[in-house]
mmCIF file with all atom_site columns, C-alpha atoms in Angstrom:
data_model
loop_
_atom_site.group_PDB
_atom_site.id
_atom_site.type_symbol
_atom_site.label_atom_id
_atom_site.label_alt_id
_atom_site.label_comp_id
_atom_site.label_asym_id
_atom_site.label_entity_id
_atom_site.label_seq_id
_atom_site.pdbx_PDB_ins_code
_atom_site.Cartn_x
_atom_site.Cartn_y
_atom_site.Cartn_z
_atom_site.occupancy
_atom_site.B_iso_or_equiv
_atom_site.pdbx_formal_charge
_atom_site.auth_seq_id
_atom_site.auth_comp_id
_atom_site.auth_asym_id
_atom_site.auth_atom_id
_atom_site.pdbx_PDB_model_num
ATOM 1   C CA . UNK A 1 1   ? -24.911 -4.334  0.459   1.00 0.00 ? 1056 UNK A CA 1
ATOM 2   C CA . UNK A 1 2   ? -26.955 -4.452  3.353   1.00 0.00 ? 1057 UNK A CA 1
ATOM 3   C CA . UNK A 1 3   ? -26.754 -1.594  5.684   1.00 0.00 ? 1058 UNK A CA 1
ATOM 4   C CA . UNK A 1 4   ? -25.075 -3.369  8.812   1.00 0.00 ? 1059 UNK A CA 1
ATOM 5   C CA . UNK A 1 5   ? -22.430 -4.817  5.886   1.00 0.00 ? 1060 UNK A CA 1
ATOM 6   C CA . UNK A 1 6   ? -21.482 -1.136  4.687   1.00 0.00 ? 1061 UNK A CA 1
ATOM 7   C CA . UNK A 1 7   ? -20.927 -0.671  8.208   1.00 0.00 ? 1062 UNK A CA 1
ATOM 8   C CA . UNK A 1 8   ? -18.221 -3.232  8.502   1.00 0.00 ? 1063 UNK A CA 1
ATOM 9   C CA . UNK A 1 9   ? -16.774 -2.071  4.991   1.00 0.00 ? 1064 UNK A CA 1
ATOM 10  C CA . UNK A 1 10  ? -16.234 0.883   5.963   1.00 0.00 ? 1065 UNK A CA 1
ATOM 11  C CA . UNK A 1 11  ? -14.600 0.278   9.358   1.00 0.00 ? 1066 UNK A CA 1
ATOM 12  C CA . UNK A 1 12  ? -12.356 -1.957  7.454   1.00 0.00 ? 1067 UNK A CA 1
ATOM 13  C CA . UNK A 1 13  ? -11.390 1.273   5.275   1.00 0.00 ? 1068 UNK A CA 1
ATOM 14  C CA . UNK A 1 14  ? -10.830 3.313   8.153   1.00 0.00 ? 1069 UNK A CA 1
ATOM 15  C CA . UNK A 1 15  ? -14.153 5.030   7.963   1.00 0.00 ? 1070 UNK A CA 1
ATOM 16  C CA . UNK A 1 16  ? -17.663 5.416   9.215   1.00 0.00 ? 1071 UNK A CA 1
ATOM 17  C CA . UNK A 1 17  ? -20.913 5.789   7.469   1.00 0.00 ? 1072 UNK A CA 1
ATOM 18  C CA . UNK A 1 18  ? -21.152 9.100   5.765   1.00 0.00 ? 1073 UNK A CA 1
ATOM 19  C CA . UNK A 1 19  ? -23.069 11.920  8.202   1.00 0.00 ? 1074 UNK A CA 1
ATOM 20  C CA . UNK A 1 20  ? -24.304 14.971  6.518   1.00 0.00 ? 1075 UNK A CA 1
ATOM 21  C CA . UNK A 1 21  ? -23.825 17.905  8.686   1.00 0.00 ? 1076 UNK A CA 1
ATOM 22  C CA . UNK A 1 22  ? -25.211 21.206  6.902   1.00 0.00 ? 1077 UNK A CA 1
ATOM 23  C CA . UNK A 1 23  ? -26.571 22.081  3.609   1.00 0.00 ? 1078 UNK A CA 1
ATOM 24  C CA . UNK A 1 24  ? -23.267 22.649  1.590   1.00 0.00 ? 1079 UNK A CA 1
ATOM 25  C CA . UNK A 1 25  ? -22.356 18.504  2.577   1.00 0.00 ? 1080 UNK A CA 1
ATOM 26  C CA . UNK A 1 26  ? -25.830 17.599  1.499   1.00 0.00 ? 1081 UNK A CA 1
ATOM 27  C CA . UNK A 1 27  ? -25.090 19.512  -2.353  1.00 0.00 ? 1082 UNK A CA 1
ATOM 28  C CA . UNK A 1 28  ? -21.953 17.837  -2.420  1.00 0.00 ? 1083 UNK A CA 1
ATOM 29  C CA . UNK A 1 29  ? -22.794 14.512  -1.646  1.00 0.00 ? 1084 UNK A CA 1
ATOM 30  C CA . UNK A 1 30  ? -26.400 14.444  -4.063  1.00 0.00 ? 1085 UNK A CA 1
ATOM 31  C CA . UNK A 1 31  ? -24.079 16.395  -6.895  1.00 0.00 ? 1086 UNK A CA 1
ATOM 32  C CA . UNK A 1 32  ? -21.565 13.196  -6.766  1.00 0.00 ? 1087 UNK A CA 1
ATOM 33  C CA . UNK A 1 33  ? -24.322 10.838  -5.887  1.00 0.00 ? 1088 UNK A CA 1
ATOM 34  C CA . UNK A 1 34  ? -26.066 11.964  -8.783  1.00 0.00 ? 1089 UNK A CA 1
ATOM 35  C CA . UNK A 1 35  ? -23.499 10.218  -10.848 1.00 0.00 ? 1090 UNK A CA 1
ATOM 36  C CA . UNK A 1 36  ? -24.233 6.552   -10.139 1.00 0.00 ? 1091 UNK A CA 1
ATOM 37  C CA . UNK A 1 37  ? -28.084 6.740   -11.078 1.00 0.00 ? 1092 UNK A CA 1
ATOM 38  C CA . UNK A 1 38  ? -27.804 4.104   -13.155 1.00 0.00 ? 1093 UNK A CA 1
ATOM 39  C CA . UNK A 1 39  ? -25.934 1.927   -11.144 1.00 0.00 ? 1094 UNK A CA 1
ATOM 40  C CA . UNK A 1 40  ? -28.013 2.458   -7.901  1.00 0.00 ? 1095 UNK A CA 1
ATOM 41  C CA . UNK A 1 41  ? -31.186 4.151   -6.759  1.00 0.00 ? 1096 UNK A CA 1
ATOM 42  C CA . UNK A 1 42  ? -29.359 5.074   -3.061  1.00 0.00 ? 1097 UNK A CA 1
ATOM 43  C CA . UNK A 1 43  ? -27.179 4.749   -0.789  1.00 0.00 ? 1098 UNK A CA 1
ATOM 44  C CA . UNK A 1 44  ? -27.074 4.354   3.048   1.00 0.00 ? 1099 UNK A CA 1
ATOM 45  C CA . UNK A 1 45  ? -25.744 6.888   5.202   1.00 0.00 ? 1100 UNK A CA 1
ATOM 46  C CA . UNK A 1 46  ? -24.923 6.744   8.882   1.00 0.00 ? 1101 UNK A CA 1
ATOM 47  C CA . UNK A 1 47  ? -28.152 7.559   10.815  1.00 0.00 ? 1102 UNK A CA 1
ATOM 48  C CA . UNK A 1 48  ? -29.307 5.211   12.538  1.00 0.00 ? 1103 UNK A CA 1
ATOM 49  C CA . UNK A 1 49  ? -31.838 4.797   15.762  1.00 0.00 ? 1104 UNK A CA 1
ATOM 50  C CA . UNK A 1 50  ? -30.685 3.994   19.394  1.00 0.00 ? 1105 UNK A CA 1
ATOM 51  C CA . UNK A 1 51  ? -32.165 1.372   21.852  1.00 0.00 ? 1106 UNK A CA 1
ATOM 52  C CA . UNK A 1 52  ? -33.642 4.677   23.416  1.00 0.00 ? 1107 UNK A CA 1
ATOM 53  C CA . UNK A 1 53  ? -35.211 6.000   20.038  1.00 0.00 ? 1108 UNK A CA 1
ATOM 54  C CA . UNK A 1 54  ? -32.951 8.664   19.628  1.00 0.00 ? 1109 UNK A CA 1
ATOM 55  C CA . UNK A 1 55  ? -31.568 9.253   16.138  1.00 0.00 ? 1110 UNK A CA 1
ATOM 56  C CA . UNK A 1 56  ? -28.041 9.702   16.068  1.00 0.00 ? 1111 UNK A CA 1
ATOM 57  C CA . UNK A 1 57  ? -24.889 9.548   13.367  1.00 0.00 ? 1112 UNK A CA 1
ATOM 58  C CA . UNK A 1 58  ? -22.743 6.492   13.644  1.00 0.00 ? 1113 UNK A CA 1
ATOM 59  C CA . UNK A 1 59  ? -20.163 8.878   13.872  1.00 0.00 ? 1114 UNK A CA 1
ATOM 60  C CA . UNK A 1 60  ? -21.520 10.704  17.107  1.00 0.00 ? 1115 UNK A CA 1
ATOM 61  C CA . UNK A 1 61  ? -21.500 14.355  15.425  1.00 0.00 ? 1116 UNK A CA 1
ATOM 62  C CA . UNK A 1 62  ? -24.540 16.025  16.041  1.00 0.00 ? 1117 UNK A CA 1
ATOM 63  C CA . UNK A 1 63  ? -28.045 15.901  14.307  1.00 0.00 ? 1118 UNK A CA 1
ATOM 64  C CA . UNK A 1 64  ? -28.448 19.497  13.337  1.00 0.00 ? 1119 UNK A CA 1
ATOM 65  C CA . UNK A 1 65  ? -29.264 18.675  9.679   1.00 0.00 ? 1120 UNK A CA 1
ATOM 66  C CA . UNK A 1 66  ? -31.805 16.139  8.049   1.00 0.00 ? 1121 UNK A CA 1
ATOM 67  C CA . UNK A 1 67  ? -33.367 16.189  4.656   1.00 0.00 ? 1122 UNK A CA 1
ATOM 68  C CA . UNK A 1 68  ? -35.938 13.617  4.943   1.00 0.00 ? 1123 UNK A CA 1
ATOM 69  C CA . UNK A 1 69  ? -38.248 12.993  1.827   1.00 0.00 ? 1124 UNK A CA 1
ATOM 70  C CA . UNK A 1 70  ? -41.846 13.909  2.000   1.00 0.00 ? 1125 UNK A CA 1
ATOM 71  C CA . UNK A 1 71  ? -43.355 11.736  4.553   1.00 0.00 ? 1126 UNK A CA 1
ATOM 72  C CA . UNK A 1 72  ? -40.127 10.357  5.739   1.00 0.00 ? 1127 UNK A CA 1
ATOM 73  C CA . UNK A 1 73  ? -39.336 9.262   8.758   1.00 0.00 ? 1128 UNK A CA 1
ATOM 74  C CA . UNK A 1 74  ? -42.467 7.336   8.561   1.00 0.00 ? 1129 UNK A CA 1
ATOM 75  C CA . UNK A 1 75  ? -43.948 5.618   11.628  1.00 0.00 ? 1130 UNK A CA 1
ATOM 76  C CA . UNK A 1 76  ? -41.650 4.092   14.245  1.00 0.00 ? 1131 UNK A CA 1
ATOM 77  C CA . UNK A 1 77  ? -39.975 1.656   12.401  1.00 0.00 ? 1132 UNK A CA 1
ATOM 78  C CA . UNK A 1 78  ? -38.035 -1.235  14.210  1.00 0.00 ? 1133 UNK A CA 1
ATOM 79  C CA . UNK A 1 79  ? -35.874 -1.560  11.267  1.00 0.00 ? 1134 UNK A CA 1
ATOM 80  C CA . UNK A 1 80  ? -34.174 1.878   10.923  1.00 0.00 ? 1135 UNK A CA 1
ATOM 81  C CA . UNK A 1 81  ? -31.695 2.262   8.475   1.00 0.00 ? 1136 UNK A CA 1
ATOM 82  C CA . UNK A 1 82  ? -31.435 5.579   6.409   1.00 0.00 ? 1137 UNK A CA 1
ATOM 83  C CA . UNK A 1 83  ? -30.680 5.993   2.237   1.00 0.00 ? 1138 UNK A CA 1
ATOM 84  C CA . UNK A 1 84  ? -30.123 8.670   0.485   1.00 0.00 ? 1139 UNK A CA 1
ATOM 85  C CA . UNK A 1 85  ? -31.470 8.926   -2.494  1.00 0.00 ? 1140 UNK A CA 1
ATOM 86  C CA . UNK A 1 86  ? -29.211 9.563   -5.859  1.00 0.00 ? 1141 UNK A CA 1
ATOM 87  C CA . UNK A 1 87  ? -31.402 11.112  -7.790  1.00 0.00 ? 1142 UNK A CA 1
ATOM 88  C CA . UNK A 1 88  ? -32.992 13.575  -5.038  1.00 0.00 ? 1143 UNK A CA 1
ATOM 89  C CA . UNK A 1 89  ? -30.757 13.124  -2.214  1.00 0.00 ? 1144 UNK A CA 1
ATOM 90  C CA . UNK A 1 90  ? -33.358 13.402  0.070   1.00 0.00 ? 1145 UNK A CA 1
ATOM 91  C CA . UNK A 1 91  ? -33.274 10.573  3.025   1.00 0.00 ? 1146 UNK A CA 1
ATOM 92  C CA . UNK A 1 92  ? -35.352 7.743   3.544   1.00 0.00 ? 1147 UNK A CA 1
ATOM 93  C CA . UNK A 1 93  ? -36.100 5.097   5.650   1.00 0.00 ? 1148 UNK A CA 1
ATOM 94  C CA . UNK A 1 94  ? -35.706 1.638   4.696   1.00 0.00 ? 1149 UNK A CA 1
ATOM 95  C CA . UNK A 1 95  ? -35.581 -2.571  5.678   1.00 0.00 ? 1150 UNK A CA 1
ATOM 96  C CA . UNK A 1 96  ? -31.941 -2.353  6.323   1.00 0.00 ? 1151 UNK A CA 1
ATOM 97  C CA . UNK A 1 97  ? -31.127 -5.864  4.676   1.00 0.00 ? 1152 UNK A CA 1
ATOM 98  C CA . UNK A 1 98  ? -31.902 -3.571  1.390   1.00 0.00 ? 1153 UNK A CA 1
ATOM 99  C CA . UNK A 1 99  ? -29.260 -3.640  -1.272  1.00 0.00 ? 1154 UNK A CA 1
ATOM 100 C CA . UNK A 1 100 ? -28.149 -0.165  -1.479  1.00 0.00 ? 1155 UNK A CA 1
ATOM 101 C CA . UNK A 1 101 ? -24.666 1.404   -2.401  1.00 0.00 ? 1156 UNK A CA 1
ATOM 102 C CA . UNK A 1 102 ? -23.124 3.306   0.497   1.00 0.00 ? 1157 UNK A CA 1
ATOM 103 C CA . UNK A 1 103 ? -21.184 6.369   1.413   1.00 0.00 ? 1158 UNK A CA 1
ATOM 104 C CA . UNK A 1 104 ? -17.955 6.471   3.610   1.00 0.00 ? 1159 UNK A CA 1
ATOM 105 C CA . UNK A 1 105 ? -16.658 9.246   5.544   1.00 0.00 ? 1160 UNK A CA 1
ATOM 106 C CA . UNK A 1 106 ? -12.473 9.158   6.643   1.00 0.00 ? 1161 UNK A CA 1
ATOM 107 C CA . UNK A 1 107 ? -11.319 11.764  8.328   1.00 0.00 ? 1162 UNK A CA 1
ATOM 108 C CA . UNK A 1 108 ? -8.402  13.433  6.951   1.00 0.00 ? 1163 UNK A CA 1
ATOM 109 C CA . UNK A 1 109 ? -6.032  16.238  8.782   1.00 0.00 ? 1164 UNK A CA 1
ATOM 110 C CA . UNK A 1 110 ? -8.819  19.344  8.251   1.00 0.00 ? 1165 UNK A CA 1
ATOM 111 C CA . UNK A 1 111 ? -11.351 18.268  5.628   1.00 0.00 ? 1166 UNK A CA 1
ATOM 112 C CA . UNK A 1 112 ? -13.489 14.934  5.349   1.00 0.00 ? 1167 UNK A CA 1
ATOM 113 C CA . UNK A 1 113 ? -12.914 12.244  2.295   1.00 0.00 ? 1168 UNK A CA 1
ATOM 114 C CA . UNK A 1 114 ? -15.973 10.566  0.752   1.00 0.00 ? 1169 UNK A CA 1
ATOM 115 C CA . UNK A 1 115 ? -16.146 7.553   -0.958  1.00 0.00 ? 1170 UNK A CA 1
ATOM 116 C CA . UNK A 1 116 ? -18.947 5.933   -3.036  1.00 0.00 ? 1171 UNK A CA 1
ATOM 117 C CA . UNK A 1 117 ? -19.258 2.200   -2.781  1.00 0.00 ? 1172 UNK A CA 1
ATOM 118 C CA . UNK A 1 118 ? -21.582 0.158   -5.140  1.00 0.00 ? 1173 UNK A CA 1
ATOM 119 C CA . UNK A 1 119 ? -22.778 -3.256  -4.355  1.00 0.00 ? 1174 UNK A CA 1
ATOM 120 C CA . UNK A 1 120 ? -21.325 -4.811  -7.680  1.00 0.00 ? 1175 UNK A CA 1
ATOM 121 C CA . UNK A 1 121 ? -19.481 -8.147  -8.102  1.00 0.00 ? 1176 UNK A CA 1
ATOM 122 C CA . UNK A 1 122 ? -16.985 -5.619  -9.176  1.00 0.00 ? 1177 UNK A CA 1
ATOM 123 C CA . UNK A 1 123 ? -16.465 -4.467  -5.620  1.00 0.00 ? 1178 UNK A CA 1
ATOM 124 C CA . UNK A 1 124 ? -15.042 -7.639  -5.024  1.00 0.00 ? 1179 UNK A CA 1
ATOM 125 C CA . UNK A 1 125 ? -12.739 -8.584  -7.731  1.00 0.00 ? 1180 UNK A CA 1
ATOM 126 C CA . UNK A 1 126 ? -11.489 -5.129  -7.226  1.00 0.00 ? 1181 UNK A CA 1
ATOM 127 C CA . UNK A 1 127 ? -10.704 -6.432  -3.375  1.00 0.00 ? 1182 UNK A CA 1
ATOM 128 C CA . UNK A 1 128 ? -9.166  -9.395  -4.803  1.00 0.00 ? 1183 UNK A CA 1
ATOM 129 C CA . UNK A 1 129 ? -7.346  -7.771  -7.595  1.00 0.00 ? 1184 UNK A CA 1
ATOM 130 C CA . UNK A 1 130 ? -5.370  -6.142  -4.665  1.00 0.00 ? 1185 UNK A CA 1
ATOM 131 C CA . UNK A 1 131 ? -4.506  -9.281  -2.620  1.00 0.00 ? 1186 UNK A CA 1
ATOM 132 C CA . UNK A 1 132 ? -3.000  -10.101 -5.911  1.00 0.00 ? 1187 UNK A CA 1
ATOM 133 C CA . UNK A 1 133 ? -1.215  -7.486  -7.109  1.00 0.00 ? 1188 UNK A CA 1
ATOM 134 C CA . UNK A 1 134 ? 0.515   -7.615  -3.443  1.00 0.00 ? 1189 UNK A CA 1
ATOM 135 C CA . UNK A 1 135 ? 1.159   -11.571 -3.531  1.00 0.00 ? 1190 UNK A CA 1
ATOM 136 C CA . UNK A 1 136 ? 2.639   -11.095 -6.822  1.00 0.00 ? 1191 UNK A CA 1
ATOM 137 C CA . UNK A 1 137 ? 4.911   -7.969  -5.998  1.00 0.00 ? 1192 UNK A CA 1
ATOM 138 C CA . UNK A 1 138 ? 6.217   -9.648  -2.642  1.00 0.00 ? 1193 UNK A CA 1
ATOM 139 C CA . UNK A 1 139 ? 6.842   -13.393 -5.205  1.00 0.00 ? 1194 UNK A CA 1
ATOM 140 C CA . UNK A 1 140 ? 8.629   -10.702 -7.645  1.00 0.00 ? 1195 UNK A CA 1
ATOM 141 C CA . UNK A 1 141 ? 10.681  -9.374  -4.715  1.00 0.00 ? 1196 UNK A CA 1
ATOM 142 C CA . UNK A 1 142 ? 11.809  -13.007 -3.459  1.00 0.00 ? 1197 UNK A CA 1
ATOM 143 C CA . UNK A 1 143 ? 12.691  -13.726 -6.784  1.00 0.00 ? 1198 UNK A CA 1
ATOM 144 C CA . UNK A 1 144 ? 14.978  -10.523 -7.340  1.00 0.00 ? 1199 UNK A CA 1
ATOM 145 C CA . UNK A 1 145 ? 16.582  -11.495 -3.936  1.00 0.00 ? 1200 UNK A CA 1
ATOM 146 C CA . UNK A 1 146 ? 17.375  -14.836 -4.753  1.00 0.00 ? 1201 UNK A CA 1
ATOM 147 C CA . UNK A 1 147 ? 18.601  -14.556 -7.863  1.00 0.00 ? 1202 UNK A CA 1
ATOM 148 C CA . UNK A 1 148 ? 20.810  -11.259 -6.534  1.00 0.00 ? 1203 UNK A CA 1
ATOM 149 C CA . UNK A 1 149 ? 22.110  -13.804 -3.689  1.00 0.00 ? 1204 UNK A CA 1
ATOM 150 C CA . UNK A 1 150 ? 22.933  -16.685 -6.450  1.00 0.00 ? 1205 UNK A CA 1
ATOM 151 C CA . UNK A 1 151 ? 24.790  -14.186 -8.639  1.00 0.00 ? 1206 UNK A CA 1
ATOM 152 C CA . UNK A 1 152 ? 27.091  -12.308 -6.184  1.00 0.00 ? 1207 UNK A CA 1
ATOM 153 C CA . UNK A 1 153 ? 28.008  -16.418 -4.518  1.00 0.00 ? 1208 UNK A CA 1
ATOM 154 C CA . UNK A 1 154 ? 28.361  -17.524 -8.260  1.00 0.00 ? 1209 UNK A CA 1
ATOM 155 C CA . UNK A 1 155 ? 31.305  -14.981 -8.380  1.00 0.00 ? 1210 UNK A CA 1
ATOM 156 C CA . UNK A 1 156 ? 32.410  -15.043 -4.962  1.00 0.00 ? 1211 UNK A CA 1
ATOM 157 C CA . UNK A 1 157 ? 32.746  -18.626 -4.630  1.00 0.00 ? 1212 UNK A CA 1
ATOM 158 C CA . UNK A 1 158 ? 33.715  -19.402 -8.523  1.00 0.00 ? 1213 UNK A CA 1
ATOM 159 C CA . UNK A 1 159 ? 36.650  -22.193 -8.676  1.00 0.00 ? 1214 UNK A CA 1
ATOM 160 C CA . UNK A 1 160 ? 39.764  -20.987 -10.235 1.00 0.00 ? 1215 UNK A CA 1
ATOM 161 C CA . UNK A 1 161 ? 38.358  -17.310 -9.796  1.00 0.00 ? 1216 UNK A CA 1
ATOM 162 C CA . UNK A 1 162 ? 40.943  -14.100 -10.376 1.00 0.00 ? 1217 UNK A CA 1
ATOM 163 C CA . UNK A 1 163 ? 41.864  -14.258 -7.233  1.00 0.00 ? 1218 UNK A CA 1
ATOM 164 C CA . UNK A 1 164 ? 44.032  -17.359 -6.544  1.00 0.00 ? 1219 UNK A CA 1
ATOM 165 C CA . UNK A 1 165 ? 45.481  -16.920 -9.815  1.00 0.00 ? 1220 UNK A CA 1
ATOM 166 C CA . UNK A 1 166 ? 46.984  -13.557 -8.604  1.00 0.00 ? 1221 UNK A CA 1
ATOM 167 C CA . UNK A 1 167 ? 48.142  -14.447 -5.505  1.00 0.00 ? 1222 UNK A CA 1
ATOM 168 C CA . UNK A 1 168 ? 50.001  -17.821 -7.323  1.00 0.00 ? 1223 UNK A CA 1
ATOM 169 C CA . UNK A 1 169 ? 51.463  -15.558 -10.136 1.00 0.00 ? 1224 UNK A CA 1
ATOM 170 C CA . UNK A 1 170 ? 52.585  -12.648 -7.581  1.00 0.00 ? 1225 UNK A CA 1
ATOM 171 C CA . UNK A 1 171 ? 54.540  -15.291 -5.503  1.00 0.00 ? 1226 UNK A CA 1
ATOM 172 C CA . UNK A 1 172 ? 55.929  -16.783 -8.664  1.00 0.00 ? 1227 UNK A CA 1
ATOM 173 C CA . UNK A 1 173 ? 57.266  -13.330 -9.576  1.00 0.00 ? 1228 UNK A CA 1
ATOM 174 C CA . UNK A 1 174 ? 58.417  -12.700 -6.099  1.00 0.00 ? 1229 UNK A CA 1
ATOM 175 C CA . UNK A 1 175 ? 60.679  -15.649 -6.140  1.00 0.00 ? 1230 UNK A CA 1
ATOM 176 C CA . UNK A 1 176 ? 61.662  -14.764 -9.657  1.00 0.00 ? 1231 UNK A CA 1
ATOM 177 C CA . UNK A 1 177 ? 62.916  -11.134 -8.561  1.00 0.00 ? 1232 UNK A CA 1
ATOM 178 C CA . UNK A 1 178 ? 64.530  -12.633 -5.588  1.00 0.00 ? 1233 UNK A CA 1
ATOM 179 C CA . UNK A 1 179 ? 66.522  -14.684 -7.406  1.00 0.00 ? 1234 UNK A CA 1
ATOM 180 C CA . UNK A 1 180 ? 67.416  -12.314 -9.813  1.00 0.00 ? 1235 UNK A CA 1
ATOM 181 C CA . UNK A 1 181 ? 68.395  -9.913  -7.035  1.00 0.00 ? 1236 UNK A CA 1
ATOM 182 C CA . UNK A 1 182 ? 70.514  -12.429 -5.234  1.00 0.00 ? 1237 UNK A CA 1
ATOM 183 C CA . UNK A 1 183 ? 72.400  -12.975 -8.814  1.00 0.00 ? 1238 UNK A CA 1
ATOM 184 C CA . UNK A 1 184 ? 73.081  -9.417  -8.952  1.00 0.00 ? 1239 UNK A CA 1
ATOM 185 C CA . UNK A 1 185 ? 74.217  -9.516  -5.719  1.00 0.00 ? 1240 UNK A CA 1
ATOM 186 C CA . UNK A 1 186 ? 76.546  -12.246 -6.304  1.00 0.00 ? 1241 UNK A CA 1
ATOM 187 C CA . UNK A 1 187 ? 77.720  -10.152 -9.586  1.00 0.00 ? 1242 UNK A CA 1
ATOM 188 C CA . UNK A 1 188 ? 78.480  -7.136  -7.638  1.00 0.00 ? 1243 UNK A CA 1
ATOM 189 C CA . UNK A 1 189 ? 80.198  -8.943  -5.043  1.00 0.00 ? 1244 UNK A CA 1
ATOM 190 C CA . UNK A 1 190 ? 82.893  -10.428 -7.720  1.00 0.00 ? 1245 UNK A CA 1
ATOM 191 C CA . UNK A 1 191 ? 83.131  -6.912  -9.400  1.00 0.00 ? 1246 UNK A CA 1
ATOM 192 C CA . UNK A 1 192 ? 84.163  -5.671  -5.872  1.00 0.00 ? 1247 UNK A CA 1
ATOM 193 C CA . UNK A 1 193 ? 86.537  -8.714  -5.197  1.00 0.00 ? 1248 UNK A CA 1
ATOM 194 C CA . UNK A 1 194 ? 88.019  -8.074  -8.741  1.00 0.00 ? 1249 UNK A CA 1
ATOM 195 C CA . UNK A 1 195 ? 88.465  -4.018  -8.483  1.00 0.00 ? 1250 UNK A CA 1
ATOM 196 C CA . UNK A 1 196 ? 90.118  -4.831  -4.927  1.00 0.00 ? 1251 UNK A CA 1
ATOM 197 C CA . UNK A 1 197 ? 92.418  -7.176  -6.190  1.00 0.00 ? 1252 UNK A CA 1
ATOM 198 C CA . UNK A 1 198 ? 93.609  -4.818  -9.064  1.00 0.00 ? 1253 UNK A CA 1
ATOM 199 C CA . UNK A 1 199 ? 94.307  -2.100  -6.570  1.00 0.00 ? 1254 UNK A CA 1
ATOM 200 C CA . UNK A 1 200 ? 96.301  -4.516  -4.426  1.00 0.00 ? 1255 UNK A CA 1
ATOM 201 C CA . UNK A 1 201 ? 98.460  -5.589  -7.961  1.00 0.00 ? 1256 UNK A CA 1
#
């Protein structure tokens, strides 16, 4: 990518062009750079020049460091975009429409996070494998929902479901017990009506 397009990569990530602050950050990042030789000779990194000439890290920390190459920065250069190289790791300058990977910096709670971009078509079916995956998951959701919805009214709402029949056969029995309570009732009363009769007698 181009260096003003790893720019707007890695805002979109929620980073800034890598800055190298000290020594130990330089190791680090050449050690890991070192590991995508054959994919790329370099990769840009956030100094850049100001309208006033100044050179300054994209993410405003300060310029205490630099580990140009021999003979680097050369000239004054209108087009001033740094790399740093993967197999040295020393910095150069370079036409910043110049296909390089790049390095992106996110700030976490008390350390930093790198990540290594390439400029691959992978990059991008990665980025598209991911709108996927989400389209799919959320169509996977809907479709668990609705068919959860469909079941639950298919039993809810089923004709001739458990529930009527209960409620007809409990007032069936009802009625039956009634009637079979008001005939022992009757019973009783003629047993009385008979026992008083006998005592009269």
């Amino acid at each position: 990518m181009s260096w003003a397009q790893s720019v707007t990569q890695c805002i979109q990530s929620g980073g800034m062009l890598t800055s190298v602050e000290d020594l130990v950050e330089s190791n680090f990042l050449i050690e890991h750079a070192d590991l995508y030789t054959s994919k790329t000779s370099g990769f840009w990194i956030g100094i850049y020049r100001n309208v006033n000439g100044q050179l300054l890290w994209q993410d405003n920390s300060a310029l205490d460091f630099v580990n140009w190459g021999e003979g680097q920065p050369s000239g004054d250069e209108l087009d001033f975009c740094v790399e740093l190289s993967a197999t040295t790791g020393n910095w150069s300058v370079l036409p910043c429409s110049s296909q390089k990977g790049f390095i992106c910096k996110k700030p976490k709670i008390h350390s930093f996070l790198f990540t290594f971009y390439l400029f691959t078509d992978a990059k991008k079916d990665k980025a598209s494998d991911h709108l996927n995956t989400w389209i799919l998951l959320t169509l996977v959701l809907i479709i668990l929902l609705g068919v959860g919805f469909m079941i639950y009214f298919f039993f809810k709402m089923k004709p001739g479901s458990g529930t009527g029949r209960e409620v007809r056969r409990g007032s069936r029995q009802l009625e039956y017990s009634r009637a079979l309570t008001a005939g022992d009732n009757g019973s009783d009363a003629t047993n009385d009506k008979e026992k008083n009769e006998h005592s009269v007698v």
